[in-house]
Amino acid sequence: MTESLAGQTVETVRRKLTARFKSGAIDQAELDARILVGAALGLDLTGLIAAAARPVTSDQAMRLEDFARRRLAGEPVARILGTKEFWGLPLQISAATLVPRPDTETVVELALEMLRAEPHPERRLRIADIGTGSGAILLALLSELTDAYGIGTDVSVAALRIARRNAARLGFASRAAFIACDFAAALSESFDLMVSNPPYIRSADIAGLAIEVRDHDPLMALDGGADGLDAYRALIPQAARRLAPGGILVVEAGHDQSGDIEELMTAAGLTQQKPPKADLAGIRRAVAGRKLPP
Ligand code: SAM
Ligand code: GLN
């Protein structure tokens, strides 16, 4: 049993929580403690500093104890808060969605670099995000390409509900649609840009993932089959059929998958005009192929 946090100052509580998280071997103990104290007290960073000497009420202490218990049990901060920032956009998440990762911003960056290097088409750009989860990639692209419209697909109806809600909250409802289907199977129009961060973890590697991922991200969002490439094998040929001439497919890759993905793209008739783009850790994270006009 840990001593009660009620009645102690905000600063003391923050330090105690940091210490508990450190002894619980939580990587970013200090950051996580600060965010959770802020959330339990309804204060941002500036508010927290201003309130440093204020005592914590028993309601606030109870809320914080609940957050701390969940974090120590391996639940990531984003799930405790129900929200995660991606590409500067606050996104709601749920048990049905992956927590969007900073690595995935590499997919957005490569797609934007390629689109911006070419003349803008007369018509509005059409985008599809395959396995959209919270809607992260699609909504980031819509925030940059202000007259584009896009469709997100997912097999999880519960994830699509969150994606739709995120689109509405961010003001993109009129430019975003979401449909439940297997990868791109139900898409009938053609797209200028298709993106995907599919499940790509080898089934046998899932047991060894960090508890934050293994026990909290949906298995359906992670499991890429025996060699991790099942989703690419299914979605790359489907996407190649749905790309407009000149259209681009950009997918996220696992740490050692970019070569295999390039081969799958080539086999589906897509051409590599740009090398894979590395993430901040130097991993080839985003792979692009283009459907050349006939
Ligand atoms: N795009 C989101 C992101 O980057 O945060 C989520 C990516 S998550 C790694 C993969 C997503 O693909 C999950 O939302 C999962 O439900 C979805 N998915 C898995 N199998 C699928 C399939 N056969 N067809 C469509 N979506 C699928
Ligand atoms: N990036 C996630 C992880 O490393 C995996 C997501 C995926 O399979 N696309 O755990």
Coordinates of C-alpha atoms and ligand atoms in Angstrom, one line a residue:
M1 CA 0.0 0.0 0.0
T2 CA 1.4 3.4 -0.9
E3 CA 0.8 6.4 1.4
S4 CA -2.1 8.7 0.3
L5 CA -1.3 11.6 -2.0
A6 CA -4.2 13.7 -0.7
G7 CA -3.3 16.9 1.2
Q8 CA 0.3 16.9 -0.2
T9 CA 1.4 19.7 -2.6
V10 CA 1.1 19.3 -6.3
E11 CA 4.9 19.4 -6.6
T12 CA 5.4 16.7 -3.9
V13 CA 2.8 14.5 -5.6
R14 CA 4.5 14.9 -8.9
R15 CA 7.9 13.9 -7.5
K16 CA 6.4 10.9 -5.6
L17 CA 4.7 9.7 -8.7
T18 CA 7.9 10.1 -10.8
A19 CA 9.8 8.0 -8.2
R20 CA 7.1 5.3 -8.2
F21 CA 7.2 5.2 -12.0
K22 CA 11.1 5.0 -12.0
S23 CA 11.0 2.0 -9.6
G24 CA 8.3 0.5 -11.8
A25 CA 10.9 0.7 -14.7
I26 CA 8.8 3.0 -16.7
D27 CA 10.9 4.6 -19.4
Q28 CA 9.7 8.2 -19.4
A29 CA 8.8 8.3 -15.7
E30 CA 9.2 12.0 -15.3
L31 CA 7.2 12.9 -18.4
D32 CA 4.4 10.4 -17.7
A33 CA 4.1 11.6 -14.1
R34 CA 3.8 15.2 -15.2
I35 CA 1.2 14.5 -17.8
L36 CA -0.9 12.3 -15.5
V37 CA -0.8 14.8 -12.6
G38 CA -1.8 17.5 -15.0
A39 CA -4.7 15.4 -16.4
A40 CA -5.9 14.4 -12.9
L41 CA -5.9 18.1 -11.8
G42 CA -7.1 19.5 -15.2
L43 CA -4.0 21.6 -15.6
D44 CA -1.6 22.2 -18.4
L45 CA 2.2 22.5 -17.9
T46 CA 2.0 26.3 -17.0
G47 CA -0.9 25.6 -14.7
L48 CA 1.0 22.8 -13.0
I49 CA 3.9 25.1 -12.3
A50 CA 1.7 27.9 -11.0
A51 CA -0.1 25.3 -8.7
A52 CA 3.1 23.7 -7.4
A53 CA 2.5 24.6 -3.8
R54 CA -1.2 24.0 -3.7
P55 CA -2.5 20.9 -1.8
V56 CA -4.1 18.1 -3.8
T57 CA -7.7 17.4 -2.9
S58 CA -8.9 13.9 -2.1
D59 CA -10.9 13.6 -5.3
Q60 CA -7.8 14.6 -7.3
A61 CA -5.7 12.1 -5.3
M62 CA -8.1 9.3 -6.0
R63 CA -8.2 10.1 -9.7
L64 CA -4.4 10.2 -9.8
E65 CA -4.1 6.9 -7.9
D66 CA -6.3 5.3 -10.5
F67 CA -4.1 6.7 -13.3
A68 CA -0.9 5.7 -11.5
R69 CA -2.1 2.1 -10.9
R70 CA -3.0 1.8 -14.6
R71 CA 0.3 3.2 -15.8
L72 CA 2.2 0.9 -13.5
A73 CA 0.2 -2.0 -14.9
G74 CA 1.5 -1.2 -18.4
E75 CA -1.3 0.9 -19.8
P76 CA 0.2 3.7 -21.9
V77 CA -0.5 7.4 -21.0
A78 CA -2.4 7.9 -24.3
R79 CA -4.9 5.2 -23.4
I80 CA -5.4 6.5 -19.9
L81 CA -6.1 10.0 -21.4
G82 CA -8.0 8.6 -24.4
T83 CA -6.2 10.9 -26.7
K84 CA -2.9 11.1 -28.6
E85 CA -1.4 13.9 -30.7
F86 CA -0.5 13.0 -34.3
W87 CA 0.9 15.5 -36.8
G88 CA -0.1 18.2 -34.3
L89 CA -3.7 17.1 -34.3
P90 CA -5.4 15.9 -31.1
L91 CA -6.9 12.5 -31.9
Q92 CA -9.3 10.4 -29.8
I93 CA -8.4 6.8 -29.4
S94 CA -10.2 3.8 -28.0
A95 CA -9.6 0.1 -27.2
A96 CA -10.4 -0.5 -30.9
T97 CA -7.6 1.7 -32.3
L98 CA -3.9 1.6 -32.4
V99 CA -2.2 4.5 -30.6
P100 CA -0.8 6.5 -33.5
R101 CA 3.0 6.5 -33.5
P102 CA 5.4 9.4 -34.3
D103 CA 7.2 7.0 -36.8
T104 CA 4.0 7.0 -38.9
E105 CA 4.5 10.7 -39.5
T106 CA 7.2 9.6 -41.9
V107 CA 4.5 8.2 -44.2
V108 CA 2.7 11.6 -44.2
E109 CA 6.0 13.4 -44.9
L110 CA 7.0 11.2 -47.8
A111 CA 3.5 11.5 -49.4
L112 CA 3.5 15.3 -49.1
E113 CA 7.0 15.5 -50.5
M114 CA 6.0 13.5 -53.5
L115 CA 2.7 15.3 -54.1
R116 CA 4.3 18.7 -53.7
A117 CA 7.0 17.9 -56.3
E118 CA 4.5 17.6 -59.0
P119 CA 2.0 20.0 -60.7
H120 CA -1.3 20.2 -58.8
P121 CA -4.0 18.4 -60.8
E122 CA -7.0 20.5 -61.9
R123 CA -9.4 18.4 -59.9
R124 CA -9.4 17.8 -56.1
L125 CA -6.9 15.2 -54.9
R126 CA -8.5 11.9 -53.9
I127 CA -6.8 10.0 -51.0
A128 CA -7.4 6.6 -49.5
D129 CA -6.1 5.4 -46.2
I130 CA -6.2 1.6 -45.9
G131 CA -6.5 0.4 -42.2
T132 CA -7.1 3.9 -41.0
G133 CA -7.5 3.1 -37.2
S134 CA -8.1 6.5 -35.5
G135 CA -7.9 8.2 -38.9
A136 CA -4.4 9.5 -38.1
I137 CA -2.7 9.4 -41.5
L138 CA -5.8 10.5 -43.5
L139 CA -6.6 13.4 -41.2
A140 CA -3.0 14.6 -41.1
L141 CA -3.0 14.6 -45.0
L142 CA -6.4 16.4 -45.1
S143 CA -5.0 19.0 -42.7
E144 CA -2.2 19.8 -45.2
L145 CA -4.0 19.3 -48.5
T146 CA -6.9 21.6 -47.8
D147 CA -9.1 20.8 -50.8
A148 CA -8.4 17.1 -51.0
Y149 CA -10.9 14.5 -49.9
G150 CA -10.3 11.1 -48.6
I151 CA -11.7 7.7 -47.7
G152 CA -10.5 5.6 -44.7
T153 CA -11.1 1.9 -44.6
D154 CA -10.8 -0.6 -41.7
V155 CA -12.2 -4.0 -40.8
S156 CA -12.9 -2.7 -37.3
V157 CA -16.3 -0.9 -37.2
A158 CA -15.4 0.4 -33.7
A159 CA -12.2 1.9 -35.0
L160 CA -14.1 3.6 -37.9
R161 CA -16.5 5.2 -35.4
I162 CA -13.5 6.8 -33.7
A163 CA -12.0 7.9 -37.0
R164 CA -15.3 9.5 -38.1
R165 CA -15.6 11.3 -34.7
N166 CA -12.0 12.6 -35.1
A167 CA -12.8 13.8 -38.6
A168 CA -15.8 15.7 -37.3
R169 CA -14.1 17.2 -34.3
L170 CA -11.2 18.5 -36.5
G171 CA -13.6 20.0 -39.1
F172 CA -12.9 17.5 -41.9
A173 CA -16.3 15.8 -41.9
S174 CA -17.2 17.1 -45.3
R175 CA -14.0 15.9 -46.9
A176 CA -13.7 12.5 -45.2
A177 CA -15.6 9.2 -45.5
F178 CA -15.1 5.9 -43.8
I179 CA -16.1 2.5 -44.9
A180 CA -15.7 -1.0 -43.4
C181 CA -14.0 -3.5 -45.7
D182 CA -11.1 -5.7 -46.2
F183 CA -8.2 -3.4 -47.1
A184 CA -9.1 -1.6 -50.4
A185 CA -11.7 -4.2 -51.5
A186 CA -14.8 -2.0 -51.4
L187 CA -13.2 1.0 -53.1
S188 CA -14.4 1.6 -56.6
E189 CA -13.1 5.0 -57.7
S190 CA -9.5 5.7 -58.4
F191 CA -7.1 7.6 -56.1
D192 CA -4.2 10.0 -56.6
L193 CA -2.7 8.9 -53.3
M194 CA -3.1 5.8 -51.2
V195 CA -1.5 5.3 -47.8
S196 CA -1.4 2.5 -45.3
N197 CA 0.2 1.6 -42.0
P198 CA -1.0 -2.0 -42.0
P199 CA -0.4 -4.7 -39.3
Y200 CA 3.2 -5.8 -39.9
I201 CA 4.5 -7.5 -36.8
R202 CA 5.5 -11.2 -37.2
S203 CA 3.0 -13.3 -35.3
A204 CA 5.8 -15.0 -33.3
D205 CA 7.3 -11.6 -32.3
I206 CA 4.0 -10.3 -30.7
A207 CA 4.6 -12.0 -27.3
G208 CA 7.9 -10.2 -27.0
L209 CA 6.6 -6.7 -27.6
A210 CA 6.5 -4.0 -24.9
I211 CA 3.5 -4.6 -22.6
E212 CA 2.1 -1.1 -23.6
V213 CA 1.8 -2.5 -27.1
R214 CA 1.2 -6.2 -26.6
D215 CA -1.6 -5.9 -24.0
H216 CA -3.2 -2.6 -25.2
D217 CA -3.0 -2.2 -28.9
P218 CA -5.6 -4.3 -30.7
L219 CA -4.0 -7.6 -32.0
M220 CA -5.8 -7.0 -35.3
A221 CA -3.7 -3.8 -35.7
L222 CA -0.4 -5.5 -35.1
D223 CA -0.4 -9.1 -36.5
G224 CA 1.1 -9.3 -39.9
G225 CA 1.2 -13.1 -40.1
A226 CA 4.1 -15.5 -40.1
D227 CA 6.6 -13.3 -41.9
G228 CA 4.8 -10.0 -41.1
L229 CA 4.0 -9.3 -44.7
D230 CA 0.5 -10.8 -45.1
A231 CA -1.2 -7.4 -45.2
Y232 CA 1.2 -6.0 -47.8
R233 CA 0.6 -9.1 -50.0
A234 CA -3.1 -8.4 -49.9
L235 CA -3.2 -4.7 -50.0
I236 CA -0.5 -3.7 -52.5
P237 CA -2.1 -5.5 -55.6
Q238 CA -5.5 -4.1 -54.5
A239 CA -4.2 -0.6 -54.2
A240 CA -2.3 -0.8 -57.5
R241 CA -5.6 -1.5 -59.2
R242 CA -7.2 1.5 -57.5
L243 CA -4.5 4.1 -58.2
A244 CA -5.1 6.6 -61.0
P245 CA -2.4 6.7 -63.6
G246 CA 0.5 8.6 -62.0
G247 CA -0.9 7.9 -58.5
I248 CA 1.2 7.0 -55.5
L249 CA 1.1 4.4 -52.8
V250 CA 3.0 5.1 -49.6
V251 CA 3.1 2.4 -46.9
E252 CA 4.7 2.2 -43.5
A253 CA 7.3 -0.6 -43.1
G254 CA 8.6 -2.6 -40.1
H255 CA 12.2 -2.2 -39.3
D256 CA 13.5 -4.8 -41.8
Q257 CA 10.7 -4.9 -44.4
S258 CA 11.4 -2.1 -46.9
G259 CA 13.1 -4.4 -49.4
D260 CA 10.4 -7.0 -49.4
I261 CA 7.8 -4.3 -49.7
E262 CA 9.6 -2.8 -52.7
E263 CA 9.5 -6.2 -54.4
L264 CA 5.8 -6.6 -53.8
M265 CA 5.2 -3.1 -55.2
T266 CA 7.3 -3.9 -58.3
A267 CA 5.4 -7.2 -58.8
A268 CA 2.2 -5.2 -58.7
G269 CA 3.4 -2.9 -61.4
L270 CA 4.4 0.1 -59.2
T271 CA 7.7 1.9 -59.8
Q272 CA 10.1 3.2 -57.2
Q273 CA 11.0 6.8 -58.0
K274 CA 12.0 7.7 -54.5
P275 CA 14.1 5.7 -52.0
P276 CA 12.3 4.7 -48.7
K277 CA 12.2 7.5 -46.2
A278 CA 13.9 6.9 -42.9
D279 CA 12.3 7.8 -39.5
L280 CA 14.2 9.7 -36.7
A281 CA 15.8 6.4 -35.7
G282 CA 17.2 5.9 -39.2
I283 CA 14.9 3.0 -40.0
R284 CA 13.5 2.9 -43.6
R285 CA 10.0 3.5 -42.5
A286 CA 8.0 4.8 -45.5
V287 CA 8.1 3.1 -48.9
A288 CA 6.5 4.6 -52.0
G289 CA 5.6 3.2 -55.4
R290 CA 4.0 5.0 -58.4
K291 CA 1.7 3.7 -61.0
L292 CA 3.2 5.1 -64.2
P293 CA 0.8 6.3 -66.9
P294 CA 0.6 3.7 -69.7
Ligands
SAM1 N1 -3.5 3.9 -39.7 C1 -3.6 3.9 -38.2 C2 -2.3 4.5 -37.7 O1 -1.3 4.5 -38.4 O2 -2.3 4.8 -36.5 C3 -3.8 2.4 -37.7 C4 -2.7 1.5 -38.1 S1 -2.8 -0.1 -37.4 C5 -1.1 -0.6 -37.5 C6 -3.5 -1.2 -38.7 C7 -5.0 -1.0 -38.9 O3 -5.4 -1.9 -40.0 C8 -5.9 -1.3 -37.7 O4 -6.8 -0.3 -37.5 C9 -6.6 -2.6 -38.1 O5 -7.9 -2.7 -37.6 C10 -6.7 -2.5 -39.6 N2 -6.8 -3.7 -40.4 C11 -6.3 -4.9 -40.0 N3 -6.6 -5.8 -41.0 C12 -7.3 -5.2 -41.9 C13 -8.0 -5.6 -43.1 N4 -7.9 -6.8 -43.6 N5 -8.6 -4.6 -43.8 C14 -8.7 -3.4 -43.4 N6 -8.1 -2.9 -42.3 C15 -7.4 -3.8 -41.5
GLN2 N1 4.5 0.4 -34.9 C1 3.9 -0.6 -34.1 C2 4.9 -1.3 -33.2 O1 6.0 -1.2 -33.4 C3 3.3 -1.7 -35.1 C4 2.3 -1.2 -35.9 C5 2.0 -2.0 -37.1 O2 2.0 -3.2 -37.1 N2 1.8 -1.4 -38.2 O3 4.6 -1.9 -32.3

